[in-house]
GROMACS .gro file of N, CA and C in nm:
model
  507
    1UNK      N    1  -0.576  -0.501   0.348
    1UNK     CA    2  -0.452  -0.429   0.337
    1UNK      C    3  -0.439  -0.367   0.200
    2UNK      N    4  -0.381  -0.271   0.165
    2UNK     CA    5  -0.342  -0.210   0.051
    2UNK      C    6  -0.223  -0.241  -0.027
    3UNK      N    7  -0.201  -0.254  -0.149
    3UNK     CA    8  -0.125  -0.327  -0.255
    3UNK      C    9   0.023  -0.217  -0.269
    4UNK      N   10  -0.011  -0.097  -0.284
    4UNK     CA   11   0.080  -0.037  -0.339
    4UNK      C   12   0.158   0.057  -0.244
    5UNK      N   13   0.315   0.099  -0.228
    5UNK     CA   14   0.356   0.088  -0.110
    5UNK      C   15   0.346   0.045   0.022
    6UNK      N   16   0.245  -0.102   0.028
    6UNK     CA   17   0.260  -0.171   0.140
    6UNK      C   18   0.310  -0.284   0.088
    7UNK      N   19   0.272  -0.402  -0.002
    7UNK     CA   20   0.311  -0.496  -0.018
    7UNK      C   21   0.382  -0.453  -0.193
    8UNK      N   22   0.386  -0.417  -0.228
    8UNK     CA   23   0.440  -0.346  -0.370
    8UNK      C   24   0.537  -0.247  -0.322
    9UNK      N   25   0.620  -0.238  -0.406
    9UNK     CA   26   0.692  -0.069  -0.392
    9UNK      C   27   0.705  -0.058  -0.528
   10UNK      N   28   0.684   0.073  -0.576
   10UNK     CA   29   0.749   0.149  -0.724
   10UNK      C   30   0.888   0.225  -0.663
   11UNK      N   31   0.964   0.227  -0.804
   11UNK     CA   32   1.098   0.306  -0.770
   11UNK      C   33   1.030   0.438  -0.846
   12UNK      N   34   0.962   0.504  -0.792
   12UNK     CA   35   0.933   0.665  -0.801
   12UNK      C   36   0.979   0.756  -0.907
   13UNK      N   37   1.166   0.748  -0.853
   13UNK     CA   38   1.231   0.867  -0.881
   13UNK      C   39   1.218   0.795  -1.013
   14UNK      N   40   1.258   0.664  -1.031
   14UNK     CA   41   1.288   0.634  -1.217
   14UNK      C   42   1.144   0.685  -1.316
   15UNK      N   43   1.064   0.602  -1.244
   15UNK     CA   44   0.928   0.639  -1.339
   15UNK      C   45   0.908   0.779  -1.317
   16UNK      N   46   0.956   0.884  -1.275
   16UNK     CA   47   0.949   1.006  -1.286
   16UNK      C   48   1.024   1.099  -1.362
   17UNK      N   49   1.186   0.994  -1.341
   17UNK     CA   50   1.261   1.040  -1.469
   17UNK      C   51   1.237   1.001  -1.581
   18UNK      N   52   1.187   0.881  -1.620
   18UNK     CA   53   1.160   0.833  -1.782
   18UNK      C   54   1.042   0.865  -1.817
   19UNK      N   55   0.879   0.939  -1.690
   19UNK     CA   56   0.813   1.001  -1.780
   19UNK      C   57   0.820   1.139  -1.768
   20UNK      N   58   0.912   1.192  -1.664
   20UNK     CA   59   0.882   1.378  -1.669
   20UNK      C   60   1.056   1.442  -1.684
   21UNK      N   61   1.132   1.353  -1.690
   21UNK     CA   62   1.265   1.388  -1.700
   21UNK      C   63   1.313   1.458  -1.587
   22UNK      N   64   1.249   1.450  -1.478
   22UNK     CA   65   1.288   1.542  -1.321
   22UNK      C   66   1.345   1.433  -1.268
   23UNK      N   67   1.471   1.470  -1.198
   23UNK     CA   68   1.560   1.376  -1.106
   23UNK      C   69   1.477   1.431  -0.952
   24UNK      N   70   1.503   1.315  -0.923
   24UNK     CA   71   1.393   1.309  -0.776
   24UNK      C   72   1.445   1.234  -0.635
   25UNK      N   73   1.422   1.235  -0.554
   25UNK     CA   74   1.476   1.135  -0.415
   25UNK      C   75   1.364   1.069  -0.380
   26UNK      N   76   1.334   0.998  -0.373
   26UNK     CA   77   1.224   0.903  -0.278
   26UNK      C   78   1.211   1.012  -0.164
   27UNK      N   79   1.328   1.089  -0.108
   27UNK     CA   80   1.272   1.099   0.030
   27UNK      C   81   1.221   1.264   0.022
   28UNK      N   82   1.229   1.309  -0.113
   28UNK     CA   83   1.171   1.403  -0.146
   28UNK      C   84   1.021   1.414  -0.235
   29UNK      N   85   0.947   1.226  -0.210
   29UNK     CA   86   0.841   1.233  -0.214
   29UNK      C   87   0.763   1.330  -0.092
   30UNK      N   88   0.715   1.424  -0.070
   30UNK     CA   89   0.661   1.448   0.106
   30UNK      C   90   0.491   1.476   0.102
   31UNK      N   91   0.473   1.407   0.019
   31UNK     CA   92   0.291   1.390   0.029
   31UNK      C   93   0.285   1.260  -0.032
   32UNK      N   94   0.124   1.222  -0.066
   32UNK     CA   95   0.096   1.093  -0.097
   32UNK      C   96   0.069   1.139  -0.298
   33UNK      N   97  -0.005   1.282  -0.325
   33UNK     CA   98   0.013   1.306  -0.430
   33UNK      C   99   0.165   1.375  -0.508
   34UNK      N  100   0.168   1.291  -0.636
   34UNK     CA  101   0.269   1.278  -0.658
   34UNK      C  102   0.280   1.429  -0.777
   35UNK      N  103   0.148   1.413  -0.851
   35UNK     CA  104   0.074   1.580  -0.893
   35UNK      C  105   0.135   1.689  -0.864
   36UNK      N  106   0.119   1.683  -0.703
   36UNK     CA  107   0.150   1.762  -0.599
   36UNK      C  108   0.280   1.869  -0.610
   37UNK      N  109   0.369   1.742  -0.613
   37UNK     CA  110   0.519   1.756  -0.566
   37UNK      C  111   0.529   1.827  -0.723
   38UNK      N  112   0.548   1.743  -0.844
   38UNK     CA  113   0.564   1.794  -0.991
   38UNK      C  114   0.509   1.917  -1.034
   39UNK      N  115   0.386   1.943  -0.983
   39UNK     CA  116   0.285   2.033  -1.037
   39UNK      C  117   0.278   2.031  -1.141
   40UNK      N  118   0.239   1.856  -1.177
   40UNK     CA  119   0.143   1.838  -1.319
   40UNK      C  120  -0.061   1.790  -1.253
   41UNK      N  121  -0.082   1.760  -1.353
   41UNK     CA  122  -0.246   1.735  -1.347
   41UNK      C  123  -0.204   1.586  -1.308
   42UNK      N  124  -0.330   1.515  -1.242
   42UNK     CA  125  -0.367   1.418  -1.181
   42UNK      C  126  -0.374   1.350  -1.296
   43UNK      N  127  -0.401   1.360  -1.444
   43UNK     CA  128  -0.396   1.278  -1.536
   43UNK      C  129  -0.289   1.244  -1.559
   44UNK      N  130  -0.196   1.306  -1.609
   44UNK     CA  131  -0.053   1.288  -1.614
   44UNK      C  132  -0.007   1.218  -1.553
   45UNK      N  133  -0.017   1.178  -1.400
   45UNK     CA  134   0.052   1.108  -1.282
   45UNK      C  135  -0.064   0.975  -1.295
   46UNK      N  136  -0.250   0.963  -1.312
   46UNK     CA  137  -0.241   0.847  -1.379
   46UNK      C  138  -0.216   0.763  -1.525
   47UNK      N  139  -0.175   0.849  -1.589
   47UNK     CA  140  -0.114   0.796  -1.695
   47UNK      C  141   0.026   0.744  -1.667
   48UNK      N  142   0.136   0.766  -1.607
   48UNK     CA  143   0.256   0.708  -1.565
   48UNK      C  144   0.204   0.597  -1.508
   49UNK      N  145   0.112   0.555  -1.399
   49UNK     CA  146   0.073   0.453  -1.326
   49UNK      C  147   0.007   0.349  -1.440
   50UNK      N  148  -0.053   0.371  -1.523
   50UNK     CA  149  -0.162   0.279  -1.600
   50UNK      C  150  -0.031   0.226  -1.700
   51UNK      N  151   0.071   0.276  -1.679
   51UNK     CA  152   0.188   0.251  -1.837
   51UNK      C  153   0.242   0.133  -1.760
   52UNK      N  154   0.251   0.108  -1.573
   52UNK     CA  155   0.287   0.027  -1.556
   52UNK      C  156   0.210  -0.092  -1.483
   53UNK      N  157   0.124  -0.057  -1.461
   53UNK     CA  158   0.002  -0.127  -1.396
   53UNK      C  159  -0.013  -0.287  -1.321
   54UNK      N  160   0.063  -0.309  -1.509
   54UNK     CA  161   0.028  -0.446  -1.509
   54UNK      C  162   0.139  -0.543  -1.510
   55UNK      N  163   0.270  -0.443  -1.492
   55UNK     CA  164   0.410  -0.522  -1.458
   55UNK      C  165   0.364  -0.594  -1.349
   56UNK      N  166   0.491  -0.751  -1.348
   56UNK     CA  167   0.501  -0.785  -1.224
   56UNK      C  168   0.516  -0.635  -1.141
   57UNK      N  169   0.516  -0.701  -0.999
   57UNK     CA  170   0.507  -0.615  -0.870
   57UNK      C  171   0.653  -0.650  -0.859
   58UNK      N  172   0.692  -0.519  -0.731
   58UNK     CA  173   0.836  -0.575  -0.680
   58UNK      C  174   0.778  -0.577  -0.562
   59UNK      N  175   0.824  -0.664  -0.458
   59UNK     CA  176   0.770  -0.690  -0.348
   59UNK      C  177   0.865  -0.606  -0.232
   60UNK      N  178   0.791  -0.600  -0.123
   60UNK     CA  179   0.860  -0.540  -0.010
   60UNK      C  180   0.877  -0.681   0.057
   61UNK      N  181   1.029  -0.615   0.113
   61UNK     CA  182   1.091  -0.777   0.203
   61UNK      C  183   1.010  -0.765   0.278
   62UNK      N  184   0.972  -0.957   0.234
   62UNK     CA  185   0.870  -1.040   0.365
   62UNK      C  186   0.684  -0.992   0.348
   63UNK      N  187   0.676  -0.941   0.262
   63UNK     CA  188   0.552  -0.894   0.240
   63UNK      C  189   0.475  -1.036   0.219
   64UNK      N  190   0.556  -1.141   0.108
   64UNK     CA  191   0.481  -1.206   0.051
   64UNK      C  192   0.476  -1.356   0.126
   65UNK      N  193   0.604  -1.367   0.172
   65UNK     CA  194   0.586  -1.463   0.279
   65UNK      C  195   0.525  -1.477   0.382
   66UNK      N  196   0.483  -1.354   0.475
   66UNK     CA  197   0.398  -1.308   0.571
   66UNK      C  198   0.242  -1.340   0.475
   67UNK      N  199   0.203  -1.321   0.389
   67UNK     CA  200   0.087  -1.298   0.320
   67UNK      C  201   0.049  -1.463   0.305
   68UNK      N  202   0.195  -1.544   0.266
   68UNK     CA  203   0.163  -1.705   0.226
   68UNK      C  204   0.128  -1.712   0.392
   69UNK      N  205   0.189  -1.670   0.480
   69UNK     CA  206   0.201  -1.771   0.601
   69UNK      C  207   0.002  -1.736   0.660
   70UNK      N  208   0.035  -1.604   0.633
   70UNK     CA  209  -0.115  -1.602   0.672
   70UNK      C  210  -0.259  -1.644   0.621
   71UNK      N  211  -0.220  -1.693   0.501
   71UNK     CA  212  -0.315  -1.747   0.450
   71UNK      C  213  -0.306  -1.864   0.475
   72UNK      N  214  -0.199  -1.983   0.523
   72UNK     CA  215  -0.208  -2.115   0.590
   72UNK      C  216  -0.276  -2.118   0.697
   73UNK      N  217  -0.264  -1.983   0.766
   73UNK     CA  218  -0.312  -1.998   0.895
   73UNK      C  219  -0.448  -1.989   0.932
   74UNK      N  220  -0.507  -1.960   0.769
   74UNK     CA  221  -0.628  -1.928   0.785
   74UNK      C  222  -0.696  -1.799   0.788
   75UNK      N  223  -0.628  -1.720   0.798
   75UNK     CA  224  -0.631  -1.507   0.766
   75UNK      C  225  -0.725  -1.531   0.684
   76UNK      N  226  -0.816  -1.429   0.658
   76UNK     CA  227  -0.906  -1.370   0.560
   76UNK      C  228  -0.796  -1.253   0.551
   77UNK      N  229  -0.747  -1.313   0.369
   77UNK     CA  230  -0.692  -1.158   0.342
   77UNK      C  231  -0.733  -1.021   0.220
   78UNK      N  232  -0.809  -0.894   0.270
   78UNK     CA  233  -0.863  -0.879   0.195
   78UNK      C  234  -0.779  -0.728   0.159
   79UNK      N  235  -0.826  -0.730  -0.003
   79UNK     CA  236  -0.722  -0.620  -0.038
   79UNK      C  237  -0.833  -0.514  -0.084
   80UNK      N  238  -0.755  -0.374  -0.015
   80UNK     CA  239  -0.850  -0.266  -0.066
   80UNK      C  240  -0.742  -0.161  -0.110
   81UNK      N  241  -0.750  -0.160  -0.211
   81UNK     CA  242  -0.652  -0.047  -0.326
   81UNK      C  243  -0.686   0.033  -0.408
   82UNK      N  244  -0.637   0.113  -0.423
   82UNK     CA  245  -0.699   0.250  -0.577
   82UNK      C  246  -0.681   0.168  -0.698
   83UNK      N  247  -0.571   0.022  -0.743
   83UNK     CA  248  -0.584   0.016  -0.872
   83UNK      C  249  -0.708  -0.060  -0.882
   84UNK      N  250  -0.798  -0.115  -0.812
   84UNK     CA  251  -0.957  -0.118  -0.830
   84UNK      C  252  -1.036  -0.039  -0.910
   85UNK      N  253  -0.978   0.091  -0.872
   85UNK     CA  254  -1.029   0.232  -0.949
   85UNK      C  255  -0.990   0.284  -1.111
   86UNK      N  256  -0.811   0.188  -1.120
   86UNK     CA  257  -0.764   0.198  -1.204
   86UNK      C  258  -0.816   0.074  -1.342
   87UNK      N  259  -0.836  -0.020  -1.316
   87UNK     CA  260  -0.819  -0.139  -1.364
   87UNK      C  261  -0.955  -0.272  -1.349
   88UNK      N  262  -1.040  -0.186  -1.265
   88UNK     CA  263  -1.143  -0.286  -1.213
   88UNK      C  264  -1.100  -0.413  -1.142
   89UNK      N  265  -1.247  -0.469  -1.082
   89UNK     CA  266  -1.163  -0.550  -0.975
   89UNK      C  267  -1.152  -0.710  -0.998
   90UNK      N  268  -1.208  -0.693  -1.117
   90UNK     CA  269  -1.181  -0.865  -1.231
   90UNK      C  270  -1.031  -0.869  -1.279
   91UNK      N  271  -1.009  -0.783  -1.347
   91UNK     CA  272  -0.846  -0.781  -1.419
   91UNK      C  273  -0.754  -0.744  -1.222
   92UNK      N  274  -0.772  -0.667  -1.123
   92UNK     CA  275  -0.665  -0.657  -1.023
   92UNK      C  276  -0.696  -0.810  -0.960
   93UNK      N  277  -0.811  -0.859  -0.937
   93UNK     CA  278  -0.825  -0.996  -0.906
   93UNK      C  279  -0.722  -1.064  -1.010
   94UNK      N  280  -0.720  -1.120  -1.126
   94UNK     CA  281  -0.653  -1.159  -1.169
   94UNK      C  282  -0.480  -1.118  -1.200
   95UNK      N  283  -0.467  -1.019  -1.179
   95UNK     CA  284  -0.316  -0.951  -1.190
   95UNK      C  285  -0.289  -1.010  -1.023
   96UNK      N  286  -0.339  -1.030  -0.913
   96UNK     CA  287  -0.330  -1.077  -0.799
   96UNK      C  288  -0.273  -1.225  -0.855
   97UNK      N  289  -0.373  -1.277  -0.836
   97UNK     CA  290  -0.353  -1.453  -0.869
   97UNK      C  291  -0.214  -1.501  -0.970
   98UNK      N  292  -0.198  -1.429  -1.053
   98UNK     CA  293  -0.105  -1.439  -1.195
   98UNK      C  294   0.013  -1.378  -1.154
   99UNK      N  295   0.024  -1.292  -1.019
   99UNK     CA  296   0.116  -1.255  -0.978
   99UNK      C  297   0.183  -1.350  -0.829
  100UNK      N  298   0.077  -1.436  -0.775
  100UNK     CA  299   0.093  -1.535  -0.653
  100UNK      C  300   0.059  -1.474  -0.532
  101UNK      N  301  -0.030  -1.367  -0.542
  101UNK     CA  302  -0.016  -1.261  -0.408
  101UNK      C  303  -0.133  -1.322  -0.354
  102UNK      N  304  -0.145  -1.393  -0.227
  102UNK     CA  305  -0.299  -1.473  -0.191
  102UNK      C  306  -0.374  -1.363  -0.145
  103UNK      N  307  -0.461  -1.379  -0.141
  103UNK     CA  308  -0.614  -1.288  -0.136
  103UNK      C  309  -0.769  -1.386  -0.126
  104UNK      N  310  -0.811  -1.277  -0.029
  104UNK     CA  311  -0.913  -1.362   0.005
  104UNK      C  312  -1.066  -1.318  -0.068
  105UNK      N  313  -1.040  -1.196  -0.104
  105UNK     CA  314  -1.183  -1.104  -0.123
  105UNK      C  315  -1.121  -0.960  -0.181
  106UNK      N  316  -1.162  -0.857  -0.273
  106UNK     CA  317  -1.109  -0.773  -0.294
  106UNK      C  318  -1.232  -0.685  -0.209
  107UNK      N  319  -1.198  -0.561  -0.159
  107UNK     CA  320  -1.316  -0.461  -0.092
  107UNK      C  321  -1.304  -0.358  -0.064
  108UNK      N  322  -1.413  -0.251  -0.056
  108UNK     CA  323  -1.414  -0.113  -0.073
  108UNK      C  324  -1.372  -0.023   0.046
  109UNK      N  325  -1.349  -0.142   0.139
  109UNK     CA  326  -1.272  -0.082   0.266
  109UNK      C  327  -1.410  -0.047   0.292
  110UNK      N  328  -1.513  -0.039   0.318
  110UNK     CA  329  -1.649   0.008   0.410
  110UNK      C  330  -1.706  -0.060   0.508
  111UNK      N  331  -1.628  -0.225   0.515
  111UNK     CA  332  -1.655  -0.308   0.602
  111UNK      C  333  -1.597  -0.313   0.756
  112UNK      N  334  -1.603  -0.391   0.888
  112UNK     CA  335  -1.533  -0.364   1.011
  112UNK      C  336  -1.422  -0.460   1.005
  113UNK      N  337  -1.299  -0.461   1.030
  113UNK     CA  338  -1.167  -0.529   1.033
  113UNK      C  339  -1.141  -0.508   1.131
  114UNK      N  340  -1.041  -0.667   1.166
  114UNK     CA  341  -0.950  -0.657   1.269
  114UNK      C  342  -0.805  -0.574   1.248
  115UNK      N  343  -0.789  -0.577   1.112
  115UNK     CA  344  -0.675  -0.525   1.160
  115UNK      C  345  -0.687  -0.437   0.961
  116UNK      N  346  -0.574  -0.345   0.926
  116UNK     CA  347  -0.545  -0.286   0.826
  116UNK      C  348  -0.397  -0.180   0.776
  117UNK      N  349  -0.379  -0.226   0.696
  117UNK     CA  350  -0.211  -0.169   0.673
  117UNK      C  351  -0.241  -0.101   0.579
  118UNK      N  352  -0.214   0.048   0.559
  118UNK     CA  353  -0.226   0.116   0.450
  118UNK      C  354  -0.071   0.217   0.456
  119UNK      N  355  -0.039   0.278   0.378
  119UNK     CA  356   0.019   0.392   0.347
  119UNK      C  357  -0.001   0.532   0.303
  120UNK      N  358  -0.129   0.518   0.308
  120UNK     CA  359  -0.178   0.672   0.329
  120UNK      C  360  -0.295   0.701   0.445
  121UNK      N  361  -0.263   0.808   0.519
  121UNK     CA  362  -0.334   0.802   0.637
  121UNK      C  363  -0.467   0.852   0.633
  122UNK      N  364  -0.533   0.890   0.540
  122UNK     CA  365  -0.655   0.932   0.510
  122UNK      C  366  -0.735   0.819   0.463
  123UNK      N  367  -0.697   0.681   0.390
  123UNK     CA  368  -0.750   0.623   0.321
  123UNK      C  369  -0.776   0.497   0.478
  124UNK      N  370  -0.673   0.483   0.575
  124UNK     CA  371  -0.645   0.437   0.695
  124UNK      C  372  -0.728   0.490   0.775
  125UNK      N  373  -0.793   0.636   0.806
  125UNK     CA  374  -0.848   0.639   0.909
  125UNK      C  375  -0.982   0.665   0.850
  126UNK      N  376  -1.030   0.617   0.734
  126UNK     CA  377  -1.162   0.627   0.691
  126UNK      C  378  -1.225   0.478   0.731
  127UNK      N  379  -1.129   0.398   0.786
  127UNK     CA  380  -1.190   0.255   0.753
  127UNK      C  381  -1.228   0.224   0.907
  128UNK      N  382  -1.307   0.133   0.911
  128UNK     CA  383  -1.393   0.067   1.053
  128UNK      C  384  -1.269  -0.032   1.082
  129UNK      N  385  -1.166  -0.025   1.159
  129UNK     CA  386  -1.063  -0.122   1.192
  129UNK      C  387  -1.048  -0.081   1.317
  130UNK      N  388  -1.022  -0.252   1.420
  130UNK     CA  389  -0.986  -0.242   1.528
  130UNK      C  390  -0.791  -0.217   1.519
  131UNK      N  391  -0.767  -0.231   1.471
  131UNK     CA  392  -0.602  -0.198   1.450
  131UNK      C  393  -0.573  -0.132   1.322
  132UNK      N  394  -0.493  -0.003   1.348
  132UNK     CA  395  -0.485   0.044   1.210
  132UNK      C  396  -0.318   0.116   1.235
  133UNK      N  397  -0.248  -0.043   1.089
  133UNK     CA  398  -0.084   0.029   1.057
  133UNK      C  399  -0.057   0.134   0.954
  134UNK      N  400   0.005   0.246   1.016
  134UNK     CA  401   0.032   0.293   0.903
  134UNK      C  402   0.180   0.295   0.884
  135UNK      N  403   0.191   0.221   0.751
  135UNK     CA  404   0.316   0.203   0.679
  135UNK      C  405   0.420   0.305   0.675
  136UNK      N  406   0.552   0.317   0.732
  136UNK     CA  407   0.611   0.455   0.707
  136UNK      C  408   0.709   0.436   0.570
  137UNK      N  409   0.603   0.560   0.516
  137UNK     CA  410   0.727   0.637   0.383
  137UNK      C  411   0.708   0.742   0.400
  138UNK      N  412   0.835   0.808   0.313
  138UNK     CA  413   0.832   0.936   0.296
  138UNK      C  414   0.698   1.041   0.263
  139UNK      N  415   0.632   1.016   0.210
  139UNK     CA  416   0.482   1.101   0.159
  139UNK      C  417   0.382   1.076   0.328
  140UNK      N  418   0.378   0.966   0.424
  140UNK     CA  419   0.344   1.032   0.542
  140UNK      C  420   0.405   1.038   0.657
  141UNK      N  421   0.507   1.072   0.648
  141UNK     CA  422   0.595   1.055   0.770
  141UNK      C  423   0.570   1.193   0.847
  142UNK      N  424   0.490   1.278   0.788
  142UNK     CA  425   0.458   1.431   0.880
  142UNK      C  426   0.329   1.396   0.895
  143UNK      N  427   0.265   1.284   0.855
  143UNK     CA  428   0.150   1.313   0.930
  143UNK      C  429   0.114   1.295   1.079
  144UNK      N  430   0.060   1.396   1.142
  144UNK     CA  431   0.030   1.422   1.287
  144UNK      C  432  -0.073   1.329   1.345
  145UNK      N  433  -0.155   1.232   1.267
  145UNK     CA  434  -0.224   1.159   1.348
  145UNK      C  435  -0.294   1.218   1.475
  146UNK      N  436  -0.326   1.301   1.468
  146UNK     CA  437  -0.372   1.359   1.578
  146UNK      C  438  -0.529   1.324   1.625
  147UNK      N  439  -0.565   1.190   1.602
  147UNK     CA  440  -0.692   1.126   1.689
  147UNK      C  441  -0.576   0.999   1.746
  148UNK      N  442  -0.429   1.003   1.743
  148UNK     CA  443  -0.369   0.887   1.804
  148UNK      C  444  -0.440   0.739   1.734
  149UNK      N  445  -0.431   0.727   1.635
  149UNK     CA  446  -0.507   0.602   1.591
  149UNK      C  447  -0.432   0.481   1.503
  150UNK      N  448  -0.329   0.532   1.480
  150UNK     CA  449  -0.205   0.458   1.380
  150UNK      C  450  -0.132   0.397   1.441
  151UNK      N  451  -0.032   0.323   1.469
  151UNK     CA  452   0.057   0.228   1.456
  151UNK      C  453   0.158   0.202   1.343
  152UNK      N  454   0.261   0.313   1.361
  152UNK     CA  455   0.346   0.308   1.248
  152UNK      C  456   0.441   0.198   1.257
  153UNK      N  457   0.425   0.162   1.117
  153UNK     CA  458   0.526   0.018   1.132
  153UNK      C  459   0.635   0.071   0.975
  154UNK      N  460   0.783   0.018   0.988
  154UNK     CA  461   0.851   0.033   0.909
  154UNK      C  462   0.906  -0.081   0.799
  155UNK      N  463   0.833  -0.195   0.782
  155UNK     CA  464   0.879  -0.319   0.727
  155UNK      C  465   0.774  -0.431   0.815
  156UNK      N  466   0.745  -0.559   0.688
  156UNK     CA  467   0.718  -0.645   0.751
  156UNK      C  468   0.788  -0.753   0.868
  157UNK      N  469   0.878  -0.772   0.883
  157UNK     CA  470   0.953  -0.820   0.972
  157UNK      C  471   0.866  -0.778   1.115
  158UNK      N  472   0.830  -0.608   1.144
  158UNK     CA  473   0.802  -0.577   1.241
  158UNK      C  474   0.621  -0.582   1.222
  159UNK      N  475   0.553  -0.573   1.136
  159UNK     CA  476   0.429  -0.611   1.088
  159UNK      C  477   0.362  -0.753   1.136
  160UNK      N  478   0.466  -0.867   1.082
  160UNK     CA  479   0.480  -0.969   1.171
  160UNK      C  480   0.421  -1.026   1.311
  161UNK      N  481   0.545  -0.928   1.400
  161UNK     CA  482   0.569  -0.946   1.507
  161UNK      C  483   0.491  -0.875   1.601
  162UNK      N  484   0.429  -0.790   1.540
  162UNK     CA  485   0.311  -0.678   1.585
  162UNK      C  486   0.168  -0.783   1.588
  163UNK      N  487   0.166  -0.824   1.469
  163UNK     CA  488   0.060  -0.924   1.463
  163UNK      C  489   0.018  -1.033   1.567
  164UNK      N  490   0.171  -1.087   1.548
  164UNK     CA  491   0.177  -1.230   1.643
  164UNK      C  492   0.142  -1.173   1.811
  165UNK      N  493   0.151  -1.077   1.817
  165UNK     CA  494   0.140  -1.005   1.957
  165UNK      C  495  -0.008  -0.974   1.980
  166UNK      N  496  -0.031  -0.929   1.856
  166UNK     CA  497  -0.237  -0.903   1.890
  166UNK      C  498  -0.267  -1.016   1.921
  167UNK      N  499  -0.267  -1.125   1.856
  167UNK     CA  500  -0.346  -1.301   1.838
  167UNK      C  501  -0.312  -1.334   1.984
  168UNK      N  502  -0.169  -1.345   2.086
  168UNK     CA  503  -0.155  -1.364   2.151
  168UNK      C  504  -0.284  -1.322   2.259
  169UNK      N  505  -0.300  -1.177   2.266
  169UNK     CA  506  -0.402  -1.125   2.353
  169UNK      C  507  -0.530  -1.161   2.316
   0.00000   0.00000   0.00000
């Protein structure tokens, strides 16, 4: 599963006002690049990210309890994220652990899964998964999915219950 708007959320509009001074809406994120929307350089937008990197996380309700429960149950839970790219995967391994987020393996997403939650649909339909959620926010809520391959879910609560329903079958 992926770390950042799935089990993480950033408040966007703030870190956009305290580094670019633009007042913003979350729901006027409408892509996954954030570059994009500003029309600054990709450095710029990872430089805002690396300033916060290494804060605690704020969690999405039930992210982390779903994450404890599944790791009692025995889940292999493995995390595949860009701050890998940002931070390497010794220091996000450890920003994991130091933060309580269980994890089983960190990975490049190239492997076959039962199942995968991402929030961007390109990074989602690159991966070998028999189930693939895609998280709804604003940056893909137009995407057309058009090989039908997603499973949009809006919160863990329903992530959950989606789950408990595969295992059943």
């Amino acid at each position: 599963l992926d770390l950042d708007g799935v089990v993480c959320v950033y408040n966007f509009p703030k870190m956009i006002k305290e580094d670019f001074g633009v007042d913003i809406r979350t729901e006027d994120i409408y892509t996954y690049d954030i570059g994009d929307i500003l029309g600054v350089s990709k450095d710029l937008i990872m430089e805002m990210f690396l300033r916060r990197i290494s804060n605690p996380p704020c969690f999405e309700d039930g992210a982390l309890a779903t994450l404890n429960d599944w790791q009692v149950r025995g889940y292999e839970i493995l995390i595949y994220s860009n701050r890998k790219n940002l931070i390497g995967e010794i220091q996000l391994g450890k920003w994991l652990i130091d933060n309580g987020i269980p994890v089983s393996d960190i990975t490049n997403g190239l492997g076959t899964y039962v199942l995968h939650i991402d929030d961007r649909p390109s990074k989602l339909a690159a991966t070998n998964s028999r189930y693939k959620m895609l998280y709804h926010r604003p940056w893909n809520a137009k995407s057309l999915d058009i090989s039908n391959q997603f499973r949009v879910v809006y919160d863990w609560q329903e992530i959950r219950s989606r789950v408990s329903a595969l295992l059943e079958n």
